[in-house]
Structure formats: C-alpha cells, structure tokens
Tab-separated table of C-alpha atoms and ligand atoms in Angstrom:
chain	number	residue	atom	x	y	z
A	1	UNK	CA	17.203	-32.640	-15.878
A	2	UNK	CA	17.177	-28.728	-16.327
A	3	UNK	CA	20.325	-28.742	-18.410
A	4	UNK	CA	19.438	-31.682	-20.406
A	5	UNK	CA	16.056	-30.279	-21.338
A	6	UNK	CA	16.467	-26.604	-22.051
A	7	UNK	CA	17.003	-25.319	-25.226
A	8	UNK	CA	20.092	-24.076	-25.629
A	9	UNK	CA	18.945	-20.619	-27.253
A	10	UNK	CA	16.631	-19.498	-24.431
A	11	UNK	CA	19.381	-20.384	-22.017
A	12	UNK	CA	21.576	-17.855	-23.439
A	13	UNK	CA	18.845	-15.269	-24.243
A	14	UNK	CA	17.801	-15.616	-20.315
A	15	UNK	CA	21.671	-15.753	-19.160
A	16	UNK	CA	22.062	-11.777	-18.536
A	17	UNK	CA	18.777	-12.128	-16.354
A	18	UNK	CA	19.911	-15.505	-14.184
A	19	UNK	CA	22.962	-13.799	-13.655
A	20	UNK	CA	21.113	-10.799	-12.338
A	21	UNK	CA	23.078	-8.812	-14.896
A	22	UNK	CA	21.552	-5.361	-16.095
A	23	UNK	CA	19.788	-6.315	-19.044
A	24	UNK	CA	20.015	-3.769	-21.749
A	25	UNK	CA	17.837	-3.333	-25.063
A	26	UNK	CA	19.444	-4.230	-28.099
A	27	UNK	CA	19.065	-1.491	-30.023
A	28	UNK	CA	18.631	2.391	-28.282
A	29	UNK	CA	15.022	2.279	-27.666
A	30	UNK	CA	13.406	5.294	-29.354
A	31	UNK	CA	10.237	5.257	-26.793
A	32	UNK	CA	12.585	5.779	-23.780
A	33	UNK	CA	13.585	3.211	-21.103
A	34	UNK	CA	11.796	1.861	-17.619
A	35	UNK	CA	13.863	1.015	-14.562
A	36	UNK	CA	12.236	-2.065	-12.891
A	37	UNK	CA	13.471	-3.323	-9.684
A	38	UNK	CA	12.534	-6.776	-8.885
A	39	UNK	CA	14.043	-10.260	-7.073
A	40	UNK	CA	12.759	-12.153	-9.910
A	41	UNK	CA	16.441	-14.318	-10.158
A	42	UNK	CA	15.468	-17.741	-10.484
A	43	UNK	CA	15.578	-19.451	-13.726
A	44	UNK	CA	11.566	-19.537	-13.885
A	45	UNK	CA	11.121	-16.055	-12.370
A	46	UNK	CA	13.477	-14.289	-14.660
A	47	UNK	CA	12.049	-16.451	-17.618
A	48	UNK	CA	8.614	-14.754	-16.307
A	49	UNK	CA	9.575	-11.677	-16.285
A	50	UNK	CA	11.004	-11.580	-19.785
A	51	UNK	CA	7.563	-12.220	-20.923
A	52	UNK	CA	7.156	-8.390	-19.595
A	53	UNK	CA	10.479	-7.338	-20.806
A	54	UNK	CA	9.618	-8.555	-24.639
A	55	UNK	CA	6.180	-7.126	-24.571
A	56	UNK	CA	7.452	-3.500	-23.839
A	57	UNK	CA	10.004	-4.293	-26.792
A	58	UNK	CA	7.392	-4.909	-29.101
A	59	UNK	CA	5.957	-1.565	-28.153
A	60	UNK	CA	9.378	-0.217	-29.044
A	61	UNK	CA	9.987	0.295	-25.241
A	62	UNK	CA	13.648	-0.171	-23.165
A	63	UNK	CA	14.099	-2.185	-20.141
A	64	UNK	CA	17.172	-1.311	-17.515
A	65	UNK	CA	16.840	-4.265	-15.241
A	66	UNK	CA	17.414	-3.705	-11.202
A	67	UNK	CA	17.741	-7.275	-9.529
A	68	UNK	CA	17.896	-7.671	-6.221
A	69	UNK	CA	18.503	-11.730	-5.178
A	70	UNK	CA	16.835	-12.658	-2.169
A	71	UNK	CA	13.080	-14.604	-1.801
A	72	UNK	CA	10.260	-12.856	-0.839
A	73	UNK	CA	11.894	-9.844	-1.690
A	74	UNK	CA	13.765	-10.019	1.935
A	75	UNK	CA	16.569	-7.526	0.544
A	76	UNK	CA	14.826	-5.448	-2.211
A	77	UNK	CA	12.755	-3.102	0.378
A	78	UNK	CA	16.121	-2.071	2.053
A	79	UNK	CA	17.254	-1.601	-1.631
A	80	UNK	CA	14.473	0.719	-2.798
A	81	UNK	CA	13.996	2.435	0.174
A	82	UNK	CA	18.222	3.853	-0.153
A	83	UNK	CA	17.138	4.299	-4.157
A	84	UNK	CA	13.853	6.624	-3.076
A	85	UNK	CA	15.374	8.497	-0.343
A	86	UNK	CA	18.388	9.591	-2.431
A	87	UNK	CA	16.149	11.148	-4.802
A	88	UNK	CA	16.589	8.554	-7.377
A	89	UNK	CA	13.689	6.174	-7.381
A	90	UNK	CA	13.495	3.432	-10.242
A	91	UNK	CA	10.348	3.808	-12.748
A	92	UNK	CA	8.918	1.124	-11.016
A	93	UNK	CA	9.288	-1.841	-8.804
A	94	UNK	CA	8.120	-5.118	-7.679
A	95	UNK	CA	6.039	-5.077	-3.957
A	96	UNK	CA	3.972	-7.298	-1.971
A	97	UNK	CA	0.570	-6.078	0.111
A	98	UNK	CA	1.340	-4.323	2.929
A	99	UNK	CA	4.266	-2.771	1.523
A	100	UNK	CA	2.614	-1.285	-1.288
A	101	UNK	CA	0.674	0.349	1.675
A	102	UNK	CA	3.575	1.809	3.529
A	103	UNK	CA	4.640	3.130	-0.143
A	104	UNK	CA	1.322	4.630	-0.884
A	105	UNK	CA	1.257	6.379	2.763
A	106	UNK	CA	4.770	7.846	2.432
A	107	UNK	CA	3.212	9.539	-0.705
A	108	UNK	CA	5.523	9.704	-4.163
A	109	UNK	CA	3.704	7.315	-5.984
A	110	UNK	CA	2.147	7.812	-8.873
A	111	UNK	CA	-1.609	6.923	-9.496
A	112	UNK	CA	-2.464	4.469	-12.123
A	113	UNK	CA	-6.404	5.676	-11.721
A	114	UNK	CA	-6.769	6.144	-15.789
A	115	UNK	CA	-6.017	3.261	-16.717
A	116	UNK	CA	-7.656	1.424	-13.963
A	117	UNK	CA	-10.811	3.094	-15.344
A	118	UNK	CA	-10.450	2.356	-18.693
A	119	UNK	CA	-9.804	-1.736	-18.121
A	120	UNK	CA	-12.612	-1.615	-15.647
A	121	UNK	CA	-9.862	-3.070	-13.008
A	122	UNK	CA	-12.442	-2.530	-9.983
A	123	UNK	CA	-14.182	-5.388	-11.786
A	124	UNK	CA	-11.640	-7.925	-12.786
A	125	UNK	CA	-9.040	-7.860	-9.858
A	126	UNK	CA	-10.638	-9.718	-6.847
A	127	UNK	CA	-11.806	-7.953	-3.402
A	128	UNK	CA	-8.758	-9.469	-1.441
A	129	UNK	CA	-6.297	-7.993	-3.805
A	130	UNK	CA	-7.977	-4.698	-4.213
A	131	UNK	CA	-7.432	-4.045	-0.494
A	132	UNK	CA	-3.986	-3.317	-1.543
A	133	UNK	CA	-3.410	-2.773	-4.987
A	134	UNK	CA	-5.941	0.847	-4.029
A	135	UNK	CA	-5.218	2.893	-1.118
A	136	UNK	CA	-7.686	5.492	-0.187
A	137	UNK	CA	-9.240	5.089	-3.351
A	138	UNK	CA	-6.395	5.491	-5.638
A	139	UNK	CA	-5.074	2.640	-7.717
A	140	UNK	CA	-1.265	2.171	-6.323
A	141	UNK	CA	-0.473	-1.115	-8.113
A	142	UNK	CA	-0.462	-3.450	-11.547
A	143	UNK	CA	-1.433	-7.208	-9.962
A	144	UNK	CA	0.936	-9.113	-12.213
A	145	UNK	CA	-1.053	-12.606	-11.099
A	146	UNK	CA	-2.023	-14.387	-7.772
A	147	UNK	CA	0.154	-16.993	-6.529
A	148	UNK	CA	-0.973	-18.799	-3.555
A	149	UNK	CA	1.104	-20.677	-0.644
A	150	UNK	CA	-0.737	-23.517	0.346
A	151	UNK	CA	0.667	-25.944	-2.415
A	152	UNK	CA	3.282	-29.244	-2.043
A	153	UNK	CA	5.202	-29.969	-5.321
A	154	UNK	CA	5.822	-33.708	-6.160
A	155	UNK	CA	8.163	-36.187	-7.732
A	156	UNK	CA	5.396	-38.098	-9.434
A	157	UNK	CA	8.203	-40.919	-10.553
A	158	UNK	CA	9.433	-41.151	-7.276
A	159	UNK	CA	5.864	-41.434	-5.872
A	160	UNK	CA	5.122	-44.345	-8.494
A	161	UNK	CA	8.069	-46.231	-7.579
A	162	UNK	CA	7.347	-46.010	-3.928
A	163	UNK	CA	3.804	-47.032	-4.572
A	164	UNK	CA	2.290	-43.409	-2.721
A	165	UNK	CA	-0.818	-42.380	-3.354
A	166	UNK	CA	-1.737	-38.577	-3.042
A	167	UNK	CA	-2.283	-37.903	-0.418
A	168	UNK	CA	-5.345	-35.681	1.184
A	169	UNK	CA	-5.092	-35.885	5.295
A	170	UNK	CA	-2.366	-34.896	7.236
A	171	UNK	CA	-1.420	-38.372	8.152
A	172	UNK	CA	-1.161	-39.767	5.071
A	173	UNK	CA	1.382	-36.705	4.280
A	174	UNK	CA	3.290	-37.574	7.001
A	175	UNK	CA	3.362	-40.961	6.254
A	176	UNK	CA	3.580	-40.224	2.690
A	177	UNK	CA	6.777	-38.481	3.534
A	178	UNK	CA	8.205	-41.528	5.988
A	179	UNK	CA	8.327	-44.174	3.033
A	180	UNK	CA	10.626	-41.560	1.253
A	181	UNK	CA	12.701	-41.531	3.913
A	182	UNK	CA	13.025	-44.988	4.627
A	183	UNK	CA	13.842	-45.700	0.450
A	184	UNK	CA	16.712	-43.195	1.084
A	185	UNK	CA	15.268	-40.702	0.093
A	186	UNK	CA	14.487	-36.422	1.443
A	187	UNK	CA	10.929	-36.446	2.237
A	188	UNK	CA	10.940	-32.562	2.351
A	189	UNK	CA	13.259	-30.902	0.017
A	190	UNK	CA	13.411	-27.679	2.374
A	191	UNK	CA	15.269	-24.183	2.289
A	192	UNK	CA	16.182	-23.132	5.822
A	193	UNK	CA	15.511	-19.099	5.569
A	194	UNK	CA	13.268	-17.627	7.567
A	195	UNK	CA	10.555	-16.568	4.759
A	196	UNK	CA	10.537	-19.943	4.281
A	197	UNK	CA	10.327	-21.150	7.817
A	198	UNK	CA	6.954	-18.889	7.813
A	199	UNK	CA	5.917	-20.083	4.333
A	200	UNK	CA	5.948	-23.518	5.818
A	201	UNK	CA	4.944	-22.419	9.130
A	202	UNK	CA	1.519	-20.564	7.469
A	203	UNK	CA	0.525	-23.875	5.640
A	204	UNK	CA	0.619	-26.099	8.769
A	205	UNK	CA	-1.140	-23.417	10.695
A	206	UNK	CA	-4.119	-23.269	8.310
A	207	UNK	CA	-4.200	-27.318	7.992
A	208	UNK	CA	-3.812	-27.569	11.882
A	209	UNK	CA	-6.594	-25.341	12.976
A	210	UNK	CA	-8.534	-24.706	9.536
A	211	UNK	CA	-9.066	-21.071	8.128
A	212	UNK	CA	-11.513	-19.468	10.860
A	213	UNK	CA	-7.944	-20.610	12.865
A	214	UNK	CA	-5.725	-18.859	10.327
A	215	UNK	CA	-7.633	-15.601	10.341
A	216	UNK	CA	-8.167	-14.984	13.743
A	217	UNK	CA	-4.019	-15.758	14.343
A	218	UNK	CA	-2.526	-14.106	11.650
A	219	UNK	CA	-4.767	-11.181	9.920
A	220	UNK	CA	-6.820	-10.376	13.199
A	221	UNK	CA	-3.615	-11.220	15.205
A	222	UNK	CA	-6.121	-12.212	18.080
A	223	UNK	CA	-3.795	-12.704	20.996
A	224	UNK	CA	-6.297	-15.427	22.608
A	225	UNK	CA	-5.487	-17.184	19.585
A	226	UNK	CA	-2.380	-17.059	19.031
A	227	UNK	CA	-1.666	-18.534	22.709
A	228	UNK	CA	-4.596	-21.055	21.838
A	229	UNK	CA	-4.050	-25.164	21.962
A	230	UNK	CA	-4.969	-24.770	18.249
A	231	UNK	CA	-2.021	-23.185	17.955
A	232	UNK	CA	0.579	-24.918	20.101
A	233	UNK	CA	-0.528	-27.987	18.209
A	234	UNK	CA	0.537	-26.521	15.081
A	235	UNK	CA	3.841	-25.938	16.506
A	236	UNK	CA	3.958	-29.977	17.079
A	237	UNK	CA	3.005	-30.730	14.178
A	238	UNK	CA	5.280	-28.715	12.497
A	239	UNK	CA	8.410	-30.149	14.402
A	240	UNK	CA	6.738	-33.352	13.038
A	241	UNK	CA	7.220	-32.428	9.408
A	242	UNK	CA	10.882	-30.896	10.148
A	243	UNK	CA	11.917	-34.352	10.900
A	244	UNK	CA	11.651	-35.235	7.079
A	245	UNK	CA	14.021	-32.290	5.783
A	246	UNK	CA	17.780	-33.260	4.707
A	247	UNK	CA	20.735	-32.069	7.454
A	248	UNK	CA	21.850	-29.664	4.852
A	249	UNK	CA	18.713	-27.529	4.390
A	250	UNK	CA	20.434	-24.661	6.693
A	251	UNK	CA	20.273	-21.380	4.740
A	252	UNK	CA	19.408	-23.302	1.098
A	253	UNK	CA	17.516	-20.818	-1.285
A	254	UNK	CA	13.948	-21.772	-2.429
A	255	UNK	CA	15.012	-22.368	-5.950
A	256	UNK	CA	17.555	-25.310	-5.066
A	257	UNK	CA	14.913	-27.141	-2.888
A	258	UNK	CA	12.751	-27.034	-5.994
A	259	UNK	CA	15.416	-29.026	-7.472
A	260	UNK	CA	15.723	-31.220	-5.279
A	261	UNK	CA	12.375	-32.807	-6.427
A	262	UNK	CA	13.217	-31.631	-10.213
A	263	UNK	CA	16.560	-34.359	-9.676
A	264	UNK	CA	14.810	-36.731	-7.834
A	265	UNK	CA	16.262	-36.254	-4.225
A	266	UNK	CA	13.183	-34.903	-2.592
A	267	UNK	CA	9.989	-36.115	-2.630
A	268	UNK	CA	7.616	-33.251	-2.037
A	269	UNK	CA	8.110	-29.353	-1.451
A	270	UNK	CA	5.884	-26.850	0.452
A	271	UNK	CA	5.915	-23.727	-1.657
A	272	UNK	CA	4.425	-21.186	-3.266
A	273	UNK	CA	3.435	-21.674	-6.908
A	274	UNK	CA	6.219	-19.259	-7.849
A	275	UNK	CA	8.194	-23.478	-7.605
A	276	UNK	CA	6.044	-24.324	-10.504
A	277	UNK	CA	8.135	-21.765	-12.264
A	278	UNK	CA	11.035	-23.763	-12.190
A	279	UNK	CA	9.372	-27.386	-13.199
A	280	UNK	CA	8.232	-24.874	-16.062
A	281	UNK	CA	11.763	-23.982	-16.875
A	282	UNK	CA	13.106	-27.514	-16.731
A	283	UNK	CA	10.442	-28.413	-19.323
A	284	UNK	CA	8.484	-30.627	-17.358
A	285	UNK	CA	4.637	-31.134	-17.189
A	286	UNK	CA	2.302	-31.591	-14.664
A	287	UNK	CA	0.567	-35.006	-13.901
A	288	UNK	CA	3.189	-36.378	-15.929
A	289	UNK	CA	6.634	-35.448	-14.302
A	290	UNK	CA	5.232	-33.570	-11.384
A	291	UNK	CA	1.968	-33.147	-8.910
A	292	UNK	CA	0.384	-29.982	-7.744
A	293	UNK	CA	-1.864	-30.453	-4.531
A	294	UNK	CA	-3.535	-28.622	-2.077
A	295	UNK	CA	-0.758	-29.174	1.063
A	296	UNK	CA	-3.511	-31.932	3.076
A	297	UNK	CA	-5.521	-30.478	5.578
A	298	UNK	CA	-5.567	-27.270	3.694
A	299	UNK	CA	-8.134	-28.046	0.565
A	300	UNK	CA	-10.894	-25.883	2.040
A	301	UNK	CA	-8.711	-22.365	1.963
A	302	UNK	CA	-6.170	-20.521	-0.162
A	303	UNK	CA	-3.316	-18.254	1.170
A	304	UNK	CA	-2.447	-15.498	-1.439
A	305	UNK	CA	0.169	-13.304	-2.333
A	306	UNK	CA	0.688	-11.368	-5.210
A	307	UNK	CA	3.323	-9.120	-6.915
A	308	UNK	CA	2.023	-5.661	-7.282
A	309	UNK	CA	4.059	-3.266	-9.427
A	310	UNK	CA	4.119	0.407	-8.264
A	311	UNK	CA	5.371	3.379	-9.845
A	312	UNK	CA	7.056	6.120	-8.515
A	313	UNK	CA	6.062	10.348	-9.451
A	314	UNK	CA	7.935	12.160	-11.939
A	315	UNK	CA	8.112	15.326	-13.655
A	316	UNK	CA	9.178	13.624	-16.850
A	317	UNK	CA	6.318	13.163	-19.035
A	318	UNK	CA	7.750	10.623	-21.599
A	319	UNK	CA	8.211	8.891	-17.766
A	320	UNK	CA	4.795	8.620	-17.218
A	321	UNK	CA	3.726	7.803	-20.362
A	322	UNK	CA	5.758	4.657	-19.879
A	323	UNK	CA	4.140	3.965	-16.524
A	324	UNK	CA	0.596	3.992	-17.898
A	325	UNK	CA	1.414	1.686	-20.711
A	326	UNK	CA	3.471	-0.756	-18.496
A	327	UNK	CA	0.473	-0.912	-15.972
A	328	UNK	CA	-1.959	-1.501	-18.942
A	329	UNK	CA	0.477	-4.230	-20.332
A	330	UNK	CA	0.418	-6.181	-17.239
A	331	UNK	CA	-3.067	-5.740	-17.105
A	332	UNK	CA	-4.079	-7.051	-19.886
A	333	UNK	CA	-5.727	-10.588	-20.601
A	334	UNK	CA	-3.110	-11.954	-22.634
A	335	UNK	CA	0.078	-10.733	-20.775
A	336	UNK	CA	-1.800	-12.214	-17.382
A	337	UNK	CA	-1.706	-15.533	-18.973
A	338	UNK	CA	1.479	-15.333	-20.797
A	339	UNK	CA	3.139	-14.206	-17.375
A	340	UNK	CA	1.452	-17.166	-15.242
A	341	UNK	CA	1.710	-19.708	-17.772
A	342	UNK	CA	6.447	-18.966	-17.111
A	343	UNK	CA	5.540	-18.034	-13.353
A	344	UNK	CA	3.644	-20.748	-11.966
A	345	UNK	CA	0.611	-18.652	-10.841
A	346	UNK	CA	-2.936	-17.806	-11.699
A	347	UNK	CA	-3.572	-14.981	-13.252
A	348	UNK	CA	-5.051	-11.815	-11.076
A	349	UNK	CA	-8.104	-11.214	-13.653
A	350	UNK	CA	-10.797	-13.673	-12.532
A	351	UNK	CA	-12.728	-13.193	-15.840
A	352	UNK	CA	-10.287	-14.922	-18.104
A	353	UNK	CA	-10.785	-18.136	-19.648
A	354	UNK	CA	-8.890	-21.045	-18.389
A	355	UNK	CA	-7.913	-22.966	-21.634
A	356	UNK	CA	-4.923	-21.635	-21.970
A	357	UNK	CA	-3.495	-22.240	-18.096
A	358	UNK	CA	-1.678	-25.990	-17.346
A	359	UNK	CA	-3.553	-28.704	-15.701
A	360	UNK	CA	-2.149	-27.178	-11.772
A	361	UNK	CA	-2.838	-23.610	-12.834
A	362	UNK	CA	-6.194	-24.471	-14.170
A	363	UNK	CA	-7.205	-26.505	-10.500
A	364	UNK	CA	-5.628	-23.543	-8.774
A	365	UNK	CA	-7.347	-20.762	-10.551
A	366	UNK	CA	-10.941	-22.315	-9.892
A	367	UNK	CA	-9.600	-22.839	-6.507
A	368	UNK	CA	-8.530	-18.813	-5.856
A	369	UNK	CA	-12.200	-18.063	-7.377
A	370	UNK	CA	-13.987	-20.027	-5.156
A	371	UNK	CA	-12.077	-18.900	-2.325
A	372	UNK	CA	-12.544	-15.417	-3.237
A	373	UNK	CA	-16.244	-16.032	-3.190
A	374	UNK	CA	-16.168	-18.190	-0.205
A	375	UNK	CA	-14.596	-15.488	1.702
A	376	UNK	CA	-11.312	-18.389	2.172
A	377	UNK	CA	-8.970	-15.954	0.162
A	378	UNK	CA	-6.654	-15.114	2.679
A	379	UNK	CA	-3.230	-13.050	2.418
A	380	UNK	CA	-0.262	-14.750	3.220
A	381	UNK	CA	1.562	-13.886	6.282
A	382	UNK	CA	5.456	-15.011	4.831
A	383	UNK	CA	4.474	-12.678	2.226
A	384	UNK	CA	3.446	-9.601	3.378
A	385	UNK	CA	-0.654	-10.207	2.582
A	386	UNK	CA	-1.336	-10.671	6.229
A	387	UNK	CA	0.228	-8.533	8.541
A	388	UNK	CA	2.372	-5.509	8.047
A	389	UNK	CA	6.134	-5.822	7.822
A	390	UNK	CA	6.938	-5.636	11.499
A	391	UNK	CA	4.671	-8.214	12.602
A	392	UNK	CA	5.908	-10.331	9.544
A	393	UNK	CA	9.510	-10.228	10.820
A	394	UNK	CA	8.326	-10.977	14.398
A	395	UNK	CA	6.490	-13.915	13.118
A	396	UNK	CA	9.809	-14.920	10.953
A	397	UNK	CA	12.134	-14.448	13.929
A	398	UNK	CA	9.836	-16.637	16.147
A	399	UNK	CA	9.601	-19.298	13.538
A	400	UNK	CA	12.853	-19.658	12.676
A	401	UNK	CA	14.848	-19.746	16.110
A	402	UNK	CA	11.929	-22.863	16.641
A	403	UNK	CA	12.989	-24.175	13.709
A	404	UNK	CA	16.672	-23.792	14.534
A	405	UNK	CA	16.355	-25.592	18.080
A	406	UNK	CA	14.650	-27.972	20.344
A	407	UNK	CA	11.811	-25.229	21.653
A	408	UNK	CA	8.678	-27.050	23.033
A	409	UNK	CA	5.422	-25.331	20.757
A	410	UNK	CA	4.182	-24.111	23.800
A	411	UNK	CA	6.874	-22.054	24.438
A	412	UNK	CA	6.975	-20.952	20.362
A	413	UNK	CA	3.162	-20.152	20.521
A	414	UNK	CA	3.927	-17.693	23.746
A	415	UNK	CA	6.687	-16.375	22.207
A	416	UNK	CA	4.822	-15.724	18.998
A	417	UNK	CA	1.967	-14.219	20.692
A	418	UNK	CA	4.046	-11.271	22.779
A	419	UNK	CA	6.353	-10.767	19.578
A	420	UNK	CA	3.364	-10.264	17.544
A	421	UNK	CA	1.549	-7.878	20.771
A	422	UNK	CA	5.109	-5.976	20.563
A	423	UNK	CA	5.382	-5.276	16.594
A	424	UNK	CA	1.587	-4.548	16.047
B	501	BGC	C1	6.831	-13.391	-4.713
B	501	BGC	C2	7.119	-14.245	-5.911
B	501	BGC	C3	8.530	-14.788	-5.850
B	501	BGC	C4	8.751	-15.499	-4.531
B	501	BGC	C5	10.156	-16.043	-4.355
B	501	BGC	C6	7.173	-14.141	-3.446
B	501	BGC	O1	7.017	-13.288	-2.343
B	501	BGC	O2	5.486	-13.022	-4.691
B	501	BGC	O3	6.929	-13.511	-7.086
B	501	BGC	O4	8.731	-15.639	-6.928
B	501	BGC	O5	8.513	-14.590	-3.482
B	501	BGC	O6	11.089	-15.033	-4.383
C-alpha cells in the first residue's frame, strides 16, 4: 500500500531523511545553519520533521540533520550526552520529560524565556507539559505537539470483513482480537523492544486498574501499589493480550508493526499516535482505511508524551539568534498544526482551532483538553513523562524479561516493585 500510494516526488525529496542521511540545504544558507539531533527515522516522522526543516528554509535558514534510529529515543541520550561532553553540543535536540530535566540541572542550556514571554507560552502549553518544558522557572523546551499512548490503530477493512464492531470493554478487545486470529490473521501487530513492552505494558495498567491506579504505580511509584492485586492482575491480563502477537514480533521496530495493519496482516496496534504518522504517509484516512480508539478500558484517561526541543549555550550570537527563531517557529499556531497534521499528534497549544486536525486528531485533541482539565493528563512512563530515566529502565527491564518468558504476574509485580524501590 505505501509504495503504491506515495507520490513519487515526496519519496525522493524525503529519501536523504528515511535513510537517516545528513540532510544538507540546497543552496549555502546565508542566515547560518542549526544542528538538530533527533530519532525522527520513520517514513511519517521524518516526513514530520521536514515540515520544520522547510519552514526554517523559508526563513532563509540551514538544517544539518543528526539522526539517531532507535524508538523512544533509546540510543539518542547516549548520543548527545558523548556530543555535550566533548565540547561539541548540536544547536539543538529532540528530548522527552524527565530528560529535559536532567539537561536543565546539568546546566548548559540555553533559556528560551523571551520568547516564551512574547507568545504568552505560560498560557497556551498545558500544566502537565509545563512541569517540564520550565525548570525552576526558566523555559528549557519548544513542545513540538502532545502525542498520547493510550491509542489501538485498526484495519477498518479487515474489521468489516470479520464483521467486528469497535470495540469499548476489555473483553470485547480480547475477543475482538480472537476472531482475527482464528480468520488467520495477527490480532496484535507487535514490536518486541522493551519501550514497547512498557508502551503496551502502561496501557493495560491504566485499563486494568483505572487512572487513580496508574498514578499511584507509576508517577507516585507507591510501593503498596505497585505490589497491589490491581496490579498483578494487570500482569494477567497482559499475558492475555501477548497471546494474540505473531511468533516473529522478537526485536521488530515500531514502524514495521504499523505496517502490519497498513498491509493487512494485523488487525489492531497499541501505540502511540506517533503510528498515525505512518497511515499518514501511506496516504490513508481515518474512518475510511483505518480506526483510532481509545485502547478499551482506558476512555476515561490520557497518557502523554511529548517531544520537547532544547537548546544548548553558545557564545556565537548568529547561534542564538537561530535558537530563538527555531523555538518561536515550533511555537507557533500554524507550524503546531502543520507538524501534527504529518506526525500523528495533537498539537501542544490548547487554544487552537480544530478544523484543520483529521477526524482521530480532532477526537484526541478534545480528549488531551479534557484530560488536562480533569486532572487525567498523565505522563507516560515508556516515555520518560512519568518517572525519571532510571526508574524507566527498571520498569523496561521488568517488563520485558515477563514478556520474554513464562513469569507468573505475581512474581513480575514483586519484581517491579523492588526494581522500581532500587532505581528511585
Ligand atoms: C516520541 C515520538 C516518536 C516515538 C517513536 C516517542 O518517544 O515522542 O516523537 O515518534 O517515540 O520513536
């Protein structure tokens, strides 16, 4: 489907960027050049962030990509942390919550408080999000959009021809899932990586034991409960769900389970919206060729995460010009809807109109509102909204060796709960 619908020209002109090639302007750029590192490396993400790319262009701006493949950004911390302590940082980079706190605390970044001021950013960006895009009072970080984790992408032909309805309870999804099977067909297109496991993981959490549940586990990191029924149950049902992934899931990258349901081999992912990204790319439209839902069980609560860029001190003053107006352009109302309409998300502005947003992003962005209001907003913990990084990769290594054998889930939920006591 993705070959046979995309346009030829945009293939090529997004080729150097797939590839994870250095992307170079065209012509010398007389306003200077930014360095941007990012893992945006999937056909949808780097399409995304080309929306960024050509908007500095039209401001007469270079762009010297710095790709680093691997979801979640599992590999591109290791990468900029070699890049800042050689004295070299990039002129800006791509970081989730709590990392943008560790940056902020080892000091050398530089303070995008201007131009926070000027677009009145304490008023747009939600509460959530401005726990981390500020740190003691500084802004530290452009929100490029919210994307949210609780969301299962479907094969709406595939679901037609089966006869399933949508479904909204946990059984139904489940059962959903089993007629798939039985047709000969993957119920769960899956990727077996352990930011993945978790991304999973989180969703049946939340829809086992609700978001009071969620909160007290994973942002209070309550150890009562964490070793809770609640949450040995969601360790059941999660083995449950695992029984409708393929045998070949093993290691698979995000992107290729997506297309799984794109091709019609899978009936439903669990991902972030980021997935949408790629239905996006392979010029397909929601409610037509794909659903969007709330992953059942979940409907009441959204778990966020969102891509913060940060910028990094310099002396150079043509430098920091450049940072200002790359913080304002992401910003700004129409590059937040631009960059979510090719990413999947929502944008991070809440006072935006949603005319403009697809049928999914439209649901989703009243959805992150209410939630924001509701006090339901909750950061993700597979990507780095809920917990700092050593509890995340606790939580990952629990998950994952579960997900990788027979352990009971009361075993997984002790486990969890003294990995989690250990990292904190
Ligand atoms: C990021 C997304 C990205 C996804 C897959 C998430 O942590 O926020 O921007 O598309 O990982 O790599």
């Amino acid at each position: 489907m993705i070959t046979t619908r995309l346009a030829v020209p945009l293939l090529a002109s997004l080729l150097p960027l797939t590839l994870g090639l250095p992307v170079q302007a065209a012509e010398t750029p007389d306003k200077g050049e930014v360095e941007v590192l990012n893992w945006w490396t999937s056909g949808g993400e780097a399409r995304a962030l080309g929306v960024l790319k050509s908007d500095l262009a039209d401001q007469g701006i270079g762009w010297k990509n710095m790709p680093v493949a691997g979801g979640a950004g599992t590999n591109a911390m290791a990468v900029l942390r070699s890049r800042v302590t050689s004295g070299n940082p990039p002129t800006a980079a791509q970081v989730l919550g709590f990392d943008a706190r560790d940056w902020a605390e080892r000091g050398g970044l530089s303070y995008l408080d201007k131009v926070a001021q000027d677009m009145k950013w304490g008023d747009i960006f939600p509460q959530p999000l401005q726990d981390f895009a500020k740190y003691k009072g500084h802004w530290i970080g452009a929100p490029f959009e919210i994307h949210s984790t609780n969301w299962v992408w479907a094969n709406k032909a595939l679901m037609d021809k089966l006869g399933i309805e949508q479904p909204t309870t946990w059984t139904d999804f489940l059962a959903s899932m089993k007629k798939a099977r039985d047709a000969g067909y993957t119920g769960l297109a899956y990727g077996g990586q352990p930011w993945q496991d978790a991304t999973v993981f989180e969703n049946v959490m939340l829809a086992t034991g609700g978001p009071d549940f969620y909160r007290k586990a994973f942002i209070d990191l309550d150890d009562a409960t964490l070793r809770s029924d609640t949450m040995i149950k969601a360790f059941n049902n999660f083995r449950e769900l695992l029984a409708y992934r393929d045998p070949n899931s093993s290691g698979r990258d995000w992107n290729l389970a997506t297309a799984m349901v794109i091709n019609d081999k899978a009936l439903y992912q669990i991902m972030g919206d980021w997935a949408k990204g790629e239905f996006i790319n392979a010029n397909l439209a929601p409610d037509k060729d794909y659903l969007c839902f709330r992953t059942p069980g979940t409907q009441q609560a959204v778990t966020f995460n969102s891509d913060l860029m940060i910028m990094f001190k310099t002396d150079d003053t043509q430098q920091q010009a450049l940072q200002d107006t790359m913080a304002r352009a992401i910003a700004s109302p129409g590059f937040q809807i631009a960059f979510s309409n090719n990413k999947g998300s929502v944008p991070a502005r809440m006072d935006l109109p949603a005319d403009e947003l697809d049928a999914c992003a439209q649901k989703g962005y009243e959805q992150v509102q209410a939630a924001a209001k509701n006090n339901t907003l909750m950061g993700s913990m597979a990507h780095g909204y809920a917990a700092q990084a050593a509890v995340k990769n606790a939580v990952f290594d629990i998950v994952s060796a579960f997900v990788n054998s027979s352990m009971p889930g009361d075993v997984a939920a002790e486990q969890m709960a003294m990995a989690i006591q250990d990292a904190k």
